[in-house]
Coordinates of C-alpha atoms (C1' of nucleotides) in Angstrom, one line a residue:
Chain A
M294 CA 45.5 -14.5 -25.9
P295 CA 46.5 -11.2 -27.4
K296 CA 44.7 -7.8 -27.1
A297 CA 44.6 -7.0 -23.5
G298 CA 41.5 -4.7 -23.6
L299 CA 38.8 -6.1 -21.3
T300 CA 38.2 -9.4 -19.4
A301 CA 34.9 -11.0 -18.2
A302 CA 35.8 -10.0 -14.7
A303 CA 36.2 -6.4 -15.5
V304 CA 32.9 -6.3 -17.5
T305 CA 31.4 -7.8 -14.4
E306 CA 32.8 -5.4 -11.9
A307 CA 31.7 -2.5 -14.2
A308 CA 28.2 -3.9 -14.4
A309 CA 28.0 -4.5 -10.6
A310 CA 28.9 -0.9 -9.9
L311 CA 26.4 0.1 -12.4
V312 CA 23.5 -1.7 -10.8
D313 CA 24.5 -0.5 -7.4
E314 CA 23.9 3.0 -8.7
V315 CA 20.8 2.5 -11.0
G316 CA 19.3 -0.5 -9.7
F317 CA 19.3 -4.0 -10.8
D318 CA 16.1 -3.7 -12.8
Q319 CA 17.8 -0.9 -14.8
L320 CA 20.6 -3.2 -15.9
G321 CA 21.0 -3.0 -19.7
M322 CA 23.8 -3.8 -22.1
G323 CA 23.9 -0.4 -23.4
L324 CA 24.5 1.2 -20.2
V325 CA 27.3 -1.3 -19.3
A326 CA 29.0 -0.8 -22.6
E327 CA 28.8 3.0 -22.3
R328 CA 30.4 2.9 -19.0
L329 CA 33.3 0.8 -20.4
G330 CA 33.6 3.0 -23.3
I331 CA 32.8 0.4 -25.9
K332 CA 29.8 -0.4 -28.2
T333 CA 27.1 -2.7 -27.0
P334 CA 27.8 -5.7 -29.3
S335 CA 31.5 -5.8 -28.1
L336 CA 30.4 -6.9 -24.8
Y337 CA 29.4 -10.3 -26.2
K338 CA 33.1 -11.1 -26.7
H339 CA 33.4 -11.2 -23.0
V340 CA 30.0 -12.3 -21.7
N341 CA 27.3 -14.6 -23.0
G342 CA 24.5 -12.1 -23.0
Q343 CA 22.6 -10.2 -20.3
T344 CA 21.5 -13.3 -18.4
D345 CA 25.1 -14.6 -18.0
L346 CA 26.2 -11.1 -17.0
A347 CA 23.6 -11.0 -14.2
H348 CA 24.7 -14.4 -13.2
R349 CA 28.3 -13.3 -12.8
I350 CA 27.2 -10.2 -10.8
A351 CA 25.4 -12.6 -8.6
I352 CA 28.4 -14.7 -8.0
L353 CA 30.7 -11.7 -7.4
A354 CA 28.1 -10.3 -4.9
M355 CA 27.9 -13.4 -2.8
N356 CA 31.6 -13.8 -2.6
Q357 CA 32.0 -10.3 -1.5
C358 CA 29.3 -10.8 1.0
A359 CA 30.8 -13.8 2.4
D360 CA 34.2 -12.0 2.7
A361 CA 32.7 -9.2 4.6
I362 CA 31.1 -11.4 7.2
R363 CA 34.1 -13.4 7.5
D364 CA 36.2 -10.4 8.2
A365 CA 33.8 -9.0 10.6
I366 CA 33.6 -12.0 12.9
Q367 CA 37.4 -12.9 12.8
G368 CA 38.1 -14.6 16.0
R369 CA 34.8 -13.5 17.7
S370 CA 32.2 -15.9 18.8
G371 CA 28.7 -15.8 20.4
T372 CA 26.9 -12.5 20.8
E373 CA 29.7 -10.5 19.4
A374 CA 30.0 -12.6 16.4
L375 CA 26.3 -12.4 15.8
A376 CA 26.2 -8.7 16.1
R377 CA 29.1 -7.8 14.0
G378 CA 28.4 -10.4 11.3
A379 CA 24.8 -9.0 11.0
Q380 CA 26.1 -5.5 10.9
A381 CA 28.6 -6.4 8.2
M382 CA 26.0 -8.1 6.1
R383 CA 23.6 -5.2 6.5
T384 CA 26.1 -2.6 5.5
F385 CA 27.2 -4.6 2.6
V386 CA 23.8 -4.9 1.3
K387 CA 23.1 -1.2 1.9
D388 CA 26.3 -0.1 -0.1
H389 CA 25.6 -2.7 -2.8
H390 CA 21.9 -3.1 -3.2
G391 CA 22.2 -3.8 -6.8
R392 CA 24.5 -6.6 -6.6
Y393 CA 22.4 -8.1 -3.9
A394 CA 19.3 -7.9 -5.9
A395 CA 21.1 -9.5 -8.7
A396 CA 22.2 -12.3 -6.4
N397 CA 18.6 -12.7 -5.3
A398 CA 17.3 -12.9 -8.8
A399 CA 19.9 -15.5 -9.9
R400 CA 19.3 -19.3 -10.1
P401 CA 22.0 -21.8 -10.3
T402 CA 22.3 -23.2 -13.7
G403 CA 23.0 -26.6 -12.6
P404 CA 25.5 -28.7 -10.6
G405 CA 28.9 -27.3 -10.7
D406 CA 27.8 -23.8 -11.1
P407 CA 30.2 -21.4 -9.1
L408 CA 27.2 -19.6 -7.8
I409 CA 26.4 -22.6 -5.6
D410 CA 29.8 -22.4 -4.0
A411 CA 29.4 -18.6 -3.5
L412 CA 26.1 -19.2 -1.9
N413 CA 27.5 -21.9 0.3
R414 CA 30.2 -19.5 1.4
V415 CA 27.7 -17.2 2.7
V416 CA 25.6 -19.9 4.4
D417 CA 28.9 -20.9 6.1
S418 CA 29.4 -17.4 7.2
W419 CA 26.1 -17.4 8.8
A420 CA 26.8 -20.8 10.3
A421 CA 30.0 -19.5 11.8
M422 CA 28.0 -16.6 13.5
L423 CA 26.0 -19.3 15.3
H424 CA 29.2 -20.9 16.6
G425 CA 29.5 -20.2 20.4
Y426 CA 25.9 -20.7 21.0
R427 CA 25.6 -24.1 22.3
I428 CA 22.5 -25.1 20.3
D429 CA 21.0 -28.4 20.2
P430 CA 22.2 -30.1 17.0
D431 CA 18.7 -30.9 16.0
Q432 CA 17.7 -27.2 16.1
Q433 CA 20.9 -26.0 14.4
I434 CA 19.3 -26.1 11.0
H435 CA 16.3 -24.2 12.2
A436 CA 18.4 -21.6 13.9
L437 CA 20.5 -21.2 10.7
R438 CA 17.4 -20.8 8.5
M439 CA 16.1 -18.3 10.9
L440 CA 19.2 -16.2 10.7
R441 CA 19.2 -16.5 7.0
T442 CA 15.5 -15.4 6.9
V443 CA 16.1 -12.4 9.2
L444 CA 19.2 -11.1 7.5
H445 CA 17.8 -11.6 4.1
G446 CA 14.4 -10.1 5.1
Y447 CA 15.9 -7.0 6.6
A448 CA 18.4 -6.5 3.7
S449 CA 15.9 -7.0 1.2
L450 CA 13.5 -4.6 2.7
E451 CA 16.2 -2.0 3.2
A452 CA 17.5 -2.4 -0.2
A453 CA 14.0 -1.9 -1.7
S454 CA 13.7 1.2 0.6
G455 CA 10.8 -0.7 2.3
F456 CA 11.3 1.2 5.6
Q457 CA 10.2 4.4 4.0
F458 CA 9.6 7.2 6.5
A459 CA 11.5 5.6 9.4
T460 CA 14.6 7.2 10.8
D461 CA 15.4 4.8 13.6
I462 CA 15.9 1.7 11.5
D463 CA 19.3 1.2 13.0
D464 CA 17.7 0.8 16.5
S465 CA 15.2 -1.6 15.0
F466 CA 17.9 -3.8 13.6
T467 CA 20.1 -4.0 16.7
W468 CA 17.0 -4.5 18.8
M469 CA 16.1 -7.5 16.5
I470 CA 19.7 -8.9 16.7
D471 CA 19.4 -8.6 20.5
F472 CA 16.2 -10.4 20.4
I473 CA 17.6 -13.3 18.6
D474 CA 20.7 -13.3 20.7
H475 CA 18.6 -13.7 23.9
G476 CA 16.5 -16.3 22.4
L477 CA 19.5 -18.3 21.3
Q478 CA 20.9 -18.2 24.6
E479 CA 17.6 -19.6 25.9
T480 CA 17.7 -22.4 23.5
T481 CA 21.0 -23.6 24.8
T482 CA 19.3 -24.9 27.9
N483 CA 18.7 -28.2 26.1
S484 CA 20.5 -31.5 25.6
T485 CA 24.0 -32.5 24.3
P486 CA 26.6 -29.6 24.0
S487 CA 28.1 -30.9 20.7
H488 CA 27.9 -28.0 18.3
K489 CA 29.2 -28.8 14.7
A490 CA 28.8 -26.5 11.9
A491 CA 25.8 -27.1 9.7
P492 CA 26.9 -28.5 6.3
G493 CA 26.9 -26.1 3.5
V494 CA 24.9 -28.0 1.0
T495 CA 21.8 -28.5 3.1
L496 CA 21.0 -24.8 3.1
Chain B
M257 CA -20.6 2.2 -21.0
P258 CA -21.5 -0.3 -23.8
K259 CA -19.6 -3.3 -24.8
A260 CA -19.2 -5.6 -21.7
G261 CA -16.0 -7.3 -22.8
L262 CA -13.4 -6.8 -20.2
T263 CA -12.5 -4.5 -17.3
A264 CA -9.4 -3.3 -15.7
A265 CA -10.0 -5.7 -12.7
A266 CA -10.5 -8.8 -15.0
V267 CA -7.3 -7.9 -16.8
T268 CA -5.5 -7.7 -13.5
E269 CA -6.7 -10.8 -12.1
A270 CA -5.9 -12.7 -15.3
A271 CA -2.4 -11.2 -15.2
A272 CA -2.1 -12.2 -11.5
A273 CA -3.1 -15.8 -12.2
L274 CA -0.6 -15.8 -15.0
V275 CA 2.4 -14.5 -12.9
D276 CA 1.6 -17.1 -10.3
E277 CA 2.0 -19.8 -12.8
V278 CA 5.0 -18.5 -14.9
G279 CA 6.7 -16.2 -12.5
F280 CA 6.6 -12.4 -12.2
D281 CA 9.7 -11.9 -14.3
Q282 CA 7.9 -13.6 -17.2
L283 CA 5.1 -11.2 -17.3
G284 CA 4.5 -9.9 -20.7
M285 CA 1.6 -8.2 -22.4
G286 CA 1.5 -10.9 -25.1
L287 CA 0.9 -13.5 -22.6
V288 CA -1.8 -11.7 -20.8
A289 CA -3.6 -11.0 -24.1
E290 CA -3.3 -14.5 -25.2
R291 CA -4.9 -15.7 -22.0
L292 CA -7.7 -13.3 -22.3
G293 CA -8.3 -14.4 -26.0
I294 CA -7.5 -10.8 -27.4
K295 CA -4.7 -9.2 -29.2
T296 CA -1.9 -7.3 -27.3
P297 CA -2.8 -3.8 -28.2
S298 CA -6.3 -4.2 -26.9
L299 CA -5.0 -4.3 -23.4
Y300 CA -4.2 -0.7 -23.6
K301 CA -7.9 0.0 -23.6
H302 CA -8.1 -1.2 -19.9
V303 CA -4.5 -0.6 -18.6
N304 CA -1.9 2.0 -19.0
G305 CA 0.9 -0.4 -20.0
Q306 CA 2.8 -3.0 -18.3
T307 CA 4.1 -1.0 -15.4
D308 CA 0.5 0.0 -14.6
L309 CA -0.5 -3.6 -14.9
A310 CA 2.3 -4.8 -12.4
H311 CA 1.1 -2.0 -10.1
R312 CA -2.4 -3.2 -10.1
I313 CA -1.4 -6.8 -9.5
A314 CA 0.6 -5.5 -6.5
I315 CA -2.5 -3.7 -5.1
L316 CA -4.5 -6.9 -5.7
A317 CA -2.0 -9.1 -4.0
M318 CA -1.5 -7.0 -0.8
N319 CA -5.3 -6.7 -0.3
Q320 CA -5.7 -10.4 -0.6
C321 CA -2.8 -11.1 1.7
A322 CA -4.3 -8.8 4.3
D323 CA -7.6 -10.5 4.0
A324 CA -6.0 -13.8 4.3
I325 CA -4.2 -12.8 7.6
R326 CA -7.4 -11.0 8.9
D327 CA -9.4 -14.0 8.4
A328 CA -6.9 -16.3 10.0
I329 CA -6.7 -14.5 13.3
Q330 CA -10.4 -13.7 13.7
G331 CA -11.1 -13.4 17.5
R332 CA -7.7 -15.0 18.4
S333 CA -4.9 -13.3 20.2
G334 CA -1.3 -13.7 21.5
T335 CA 0.5 -17.0 20.6
E336 CA -2.5 -18.4 18.6
A337 CA -2.9 -15.3 16.5
L338 CA 0.7 -15.2 15.8
A339 CA 1.0 -18.7 14.7
R340 CA -2.2 -18.7 12.6
G341 CA -1.5 -15.3 11.0
A342 CA 2.1 -16.4 10.1
Q343 CA 0.9 -19.6 8.5
A344 CA -1.8 -17.7 6.6
M345 CA 0.6 -15.3 5.2
R346 CA 3.1 -18.1 4.3
T347 CA 0.5 -20.3 2.5
F348 CA -0.8 -17.2 0.6
V349 CA 2.6 -16.5 -0.6
K350 CA 3.4 -20.0 -1.5
D351 CA 0.1 -20.3 -3.6
H352 CA 0.7 -16.9 -5.2
H353 CA 4.3 -16.1 -5.4
G354 CA 4.0 -14.3 -8.7
R355 CA 1.5 -11.7 -7.1
Y356 CA 3.8 -11.5 -4.1
A357 CA 6.9 -10.8 -6.2
A358 CA 4.9 -8.1 -8.1
A359 CA 4.1 -6.5 -4.8
N360 CA 7.7 -6.6 -3.8
A361 CA 8.8 -4.9 -7.0
A362 CA 6.1 -2.3 -6.9
R363 CA 6.8 1.3 -5.7
P364 CA 4.0 3.7 -4.7
T365 CA 3.5 6.3 -7.4
G366 CA 2.8 9.0 -4.9
P367 CA 0.6 10.1 -2.1
G368 CA -2.9 8.8 -2.6
D369 CA -1.9 5.6 -4.3
P370 CA -4.1 2.8 -3.4
L371 CA -1.0 0.6 -3.1
I372 CA -0.1 2.5 0.1
D373 CA -3.5 1.7 1.6
A374 CA -3.2 -1.9 0.7
L375 CA 0.3 -2.0 2.1
N376 CA -0.9 -0.4 5.3
R377 CA -3.7 -2.9 5.6
V378 CA -1.0 -5.7 5.6
V379 CA 1.0 -3.8 8.3
D380 CA -2.2 -3.4 10.3
S381 CA -2.7 -7.2 10.0
W382 CA 0.8 -7.8 11.5
A383 CA 0.2 -5.4 14.2
A384 CA -3.0 -7.2 15.1
M385 CA -0.9 -10.3 15.3
L386 CA 1.1 -8.6 18.1
H387 CA -2.0 -7.7 20.1
G388 CA -2.2 -9.8 23.2
Y389 CA 1.6 -9.6 23.9
R390 CA 1.9 -6.9 26.4
I391 CA 4.9 -5.3 24.7
D392 CA 6.4 -2.1 26.0
P393 CA 5.2 0.7 23.8
D394 CA 8.6 1.9 23.0
Q395 CA 9.4 -1.5 21.6
Q396 CA 6.3 -2.1 19.5
I397 CA 7.7 -0.6 16.5
H398 CA 10.7 -2.8 16.7
A399 CA 8.7 -5.9 17.3
L400 CA 6.5 -5.0 14.4
R401 CA 9.5 -4.5 12.1
M402 CA 10.9 -7.8 13.3
L403 CA 7.7 -9.5 12.5
R404 CA 7.6 -8.0 9.1
T405 CA 11.2 -8.9 8.4
V406 CA 10.8 -12.5 9.4
L407 CA 7.5 -13.0 7.5
H408 CA 8.7 -11.2 4.3
G409 CA 12.1 -12.8 4.5
Y410 CA 10.7 -16.4 4.7
A411 CA 8.1 -15.7 2.2
S412 CA 10.5 -14.2 -0.2
L413 CA 12.9 -17.0 0.2
E414 CA 10.4 -19.7 -0.2
A415 CA 8.8 -17.9 -3.3
A416 CA 12.2 -17.9 -4.9
S417 CA 12.7 -21.4 -3.9
G418 CA 15.7 -20.4 -1.9
F419 CA 15.3 -23.4 0.4
Q420 CA 16.2 -25.8 -2.3
F421 CA 16.7 -29.2 -1.1
A422 CA 15.1 -29.1 2.2
T423 CA 12.0 -31.3 3.0
D424 CA 11.4 -30.0 6.5
I425 CA 10.8 -26.3 5.8
D426 CA 7.5 -26.5 7.7
D427 CA 9.3 -27.6 10.8
S428 CA 11.7 -24.6 10.5
F429 CA 8.9 -22.2 10.0
T430 CA 7.1 -23.2 13.1
W431 CA 10.2 -23.4 15.0
M432 CA 10.9 -19.9 14.1
I433 CA 7.5 -18.6 15.1
D434 CA 7.8 -20.4 18.3
F435 CA 11.2 -18.8 18.8
I436 CA 9.6 -15.4 18.4
D437 CA 6.5 -16.2 20.4
H438 CA 8.9 -17.2 23.5
G439 CA 11.0 -14.1 22.9
L440 CA 8.0 -11.7 22.8
Q441 CA 6.5 -13.2 26.1
E442 CA 9.9 -12.5 27.6
T443 CA 9.9 -9.0 26.4
T444 CA 6.6 -8.5 28.3
T445 CA 8.5 -8.3 31.7
N446 CA 9.0 -4.6 31.2
S447 CA 7.2 -1.4 32.1
T448 CA 3.6 -0.2 31.4
P449 CA 1.0 -2.7 30.2
S450 CA -0.6 -0.2 27.7
H451 CA -0.6 -1.8 24.3
K452 CA -2.1 0.2 21.4
A453 CA -1.7 -0.8 17.8
A454 CA 1.0 0.8 15.9
P455 CA -0.1 3.4 13.5
G456 CA -0.2 2.2 9.8
V457 CA 1.8 5.0 8.3
T458 CA 4.9 4.6 10.4
L459 CA 5.6 1.3 8.8
Chain C
dC150 C1' -33.9 3.5 -36.3
dC151 C1' -30.3 6.6 -35.7
dA152 C1' -26.3 8.3 -33.1
dA153 C1' -22.5 8.0 -30.2
dG154 C1' -19.1 5.9 -27.6
dT155 C1' -16.1 2.2 -26.9
dG156 C1' -13.8 -2.6 -27.3
dG157 C1' -11.1 -4.8 -30.3
dC158 C1' -8.2 -5.1 -34.5
dT159 C1' -4.2 -4.2 -37.9
dA160 C1' -0.3 -1.6 -39.0
dA161 C1' 3.5 1.0 -37.8
dT162 C1' 7.3 2.7 -34.5
dG163 C1' 11.1 2.7 -31.1
dT164 C1' 14.0 0.3 -27.9
dC165 C1' 16.9 -3.3 -26.8
dG166 C1' 19.1 -7.7 -26.8
dT167 C1' 21.4 -10.5 -29.9
dT168 C1' 23.9 -12.4 -34.1
dA169 C1' 26.8 -12.0 -38.4
dG170 C1' 30.6 -10.6 -40.6
dC171 C1' 34.5 -7.3 -41.2
dT172 C1' 38.8 -4.9 -39.7
dA173 C1' 42.7 -3.8 -37.4
dT174 C1' 45.9 -4.7 -33.8
dA175 C1' 48.7 -7.5 -30.6
dG176 C1' 51.3 -11.3 -29.7
dA177 C1' 53.8 -15.9 -31.6
dC178 C1' 57.0 -17.9 -34.7
dT179 C1' 60.6 -18.0 -38.1
Chain D
dA164 C1' 62.4 -7.6 -38.8
dG165 C1' 58.6 -9.9 -41.1
dT166 C1' 54.6 -12.7 -41.4
dC167 C1' 50.8 -15.3 -39.5
dT168 C1' 47.1 -16.0 -36.5
dA169 C1' 43.8 -15.0 -33.1
dT170 C1' 40.8 -11.9 -31.3
dA171 C1' 38.8 -7.2 -29.3
dG172 C1' 36.2 -4.0 -31.1
dC173 C1' 33.0 -2.0 -34.8
dT174 C1' 29.0 -1.5 -38.2
dA175 C1' 24.9 -3.5 -39.9
dA176 C1' 21.1 -6.2 -39.6
dC177 C1' 17.5 -9.2 -37.1
dG178 C1' 13.9 -10.2 -33.8
dA179 C1' 11.2 -9.8 -29.8
dC180 C1' 8.3 -6.8 -27.4
dA181 C1' 6.0 -2.8 -25.5
dT182 C1' 3.6 1.0 -27.1
dT183 C1' 1.0 4.2 -30.3
dA184 C1' -2.0 5.6 -34.3
dG185 C1' -5.9 5.0 -36.6
dC186 C1' -9.9 2.2 -38.2
dC187 C1' -14.1 -0.7 -37.8
dA188 C1' -18.0 -3.0 -35.6
dC189 C1' -21.1 -3.6 -32.3
dT190 C1' -23.6 -2.3 -28.4
dT191 C1' -26.4 0.9 -26.1
dG192 C1' -29.5 5.2 -25.3
dG193 C1' -32.7 8.1 -27.2

DNA sequence: CCAAGTGGCTAATGTCGTTAGCTATAGACT
DNA sequence: AGTCTATAGCTAACGACATTAGCCACTTGG
């Protein structure tokens, strides 16, 4: 394949950087092309239109997010893993709200879509954060969904600058994670201690 | 004012019904006009463009959401208010995911924007759900933000059909609300019993 | 019955995503 | 080296859509 020029990955990263600056709703082929120093139609040699580009940004974002959490909880477990993983996800979203918005807007195109793998990687990261809490297997899925809900909810609100006038958002976040940590330790007082990771596909 | 025809409110409600069906991202002046039996440019006699229309949908949605919660928790308090209010919000979002998406996308245009009042009504509804839990005043803002985070997060995920293959979402939701209820009752074991509602403006 | 204001329409404009077709250059092959 | 082929990028053109300008008709108030 001659003509080094650009690649789909390079276009995607440029577009991701763009939406992190101007917001996902401002994504436009013209802006991306301008940033790459080429004309708009040339983008179509690398990407199948704006929808495809947004889809690629979403995959990139979810993989990066999963990486960030994985790195943050390396070797830790329980309370510490929860706190560090939650913070990692939060800072990732704060620094890359455009990517994250793209990921939220994206829908898998069908089975085999790499987006599904990326999403599952994130879910696995969350599941890993729940390791160390000896949660009743029947309740693991609920705990996982709660974790997802809380992390997504907070990130989403913060990305949309939903907490407008507040200065002590950090305090609220750590308070909330503490709250969940305490609750999860209570939950442990139940039945069998077998704690296996929740399967990625079940969400 | 002659010519009964249409009003801004009627256009807004038609558009809100539309986005609930086709999704907020599919909102277009053409579709709204078609639904009202008029041509596209005629909409501009009632609404200042698509942005304004989306903004009006957001205000409508937040007011309706606040109404739904208020009706659900009438006279209740504590655990019961939390459970009923949360369910009310959830079903509202499930039935009106388009409106809700519009509300999330909307940004207040400035001070005096009716959208701010509508948002504050919702926050007040959430604050009302926390009445009856004797929460340390210093922690009220954190608890309120957590509640907001959880409800928004869940609603947002469900609206975007984020919980794809799961059939037991209802169980997870009630489990989560139970989890929070228990945690809030623990939190009560602290200091002074004075519990005033959090002010609406502080978010 | 007349005057005025307003809702709706058609026509036109600008923006933006997308497609079609051309050109030049970078690598492959002899 | 010389030629052939594939392709990255470009210009031109199209289509969808939001928006604006200007016109007409009907409804209301006197």
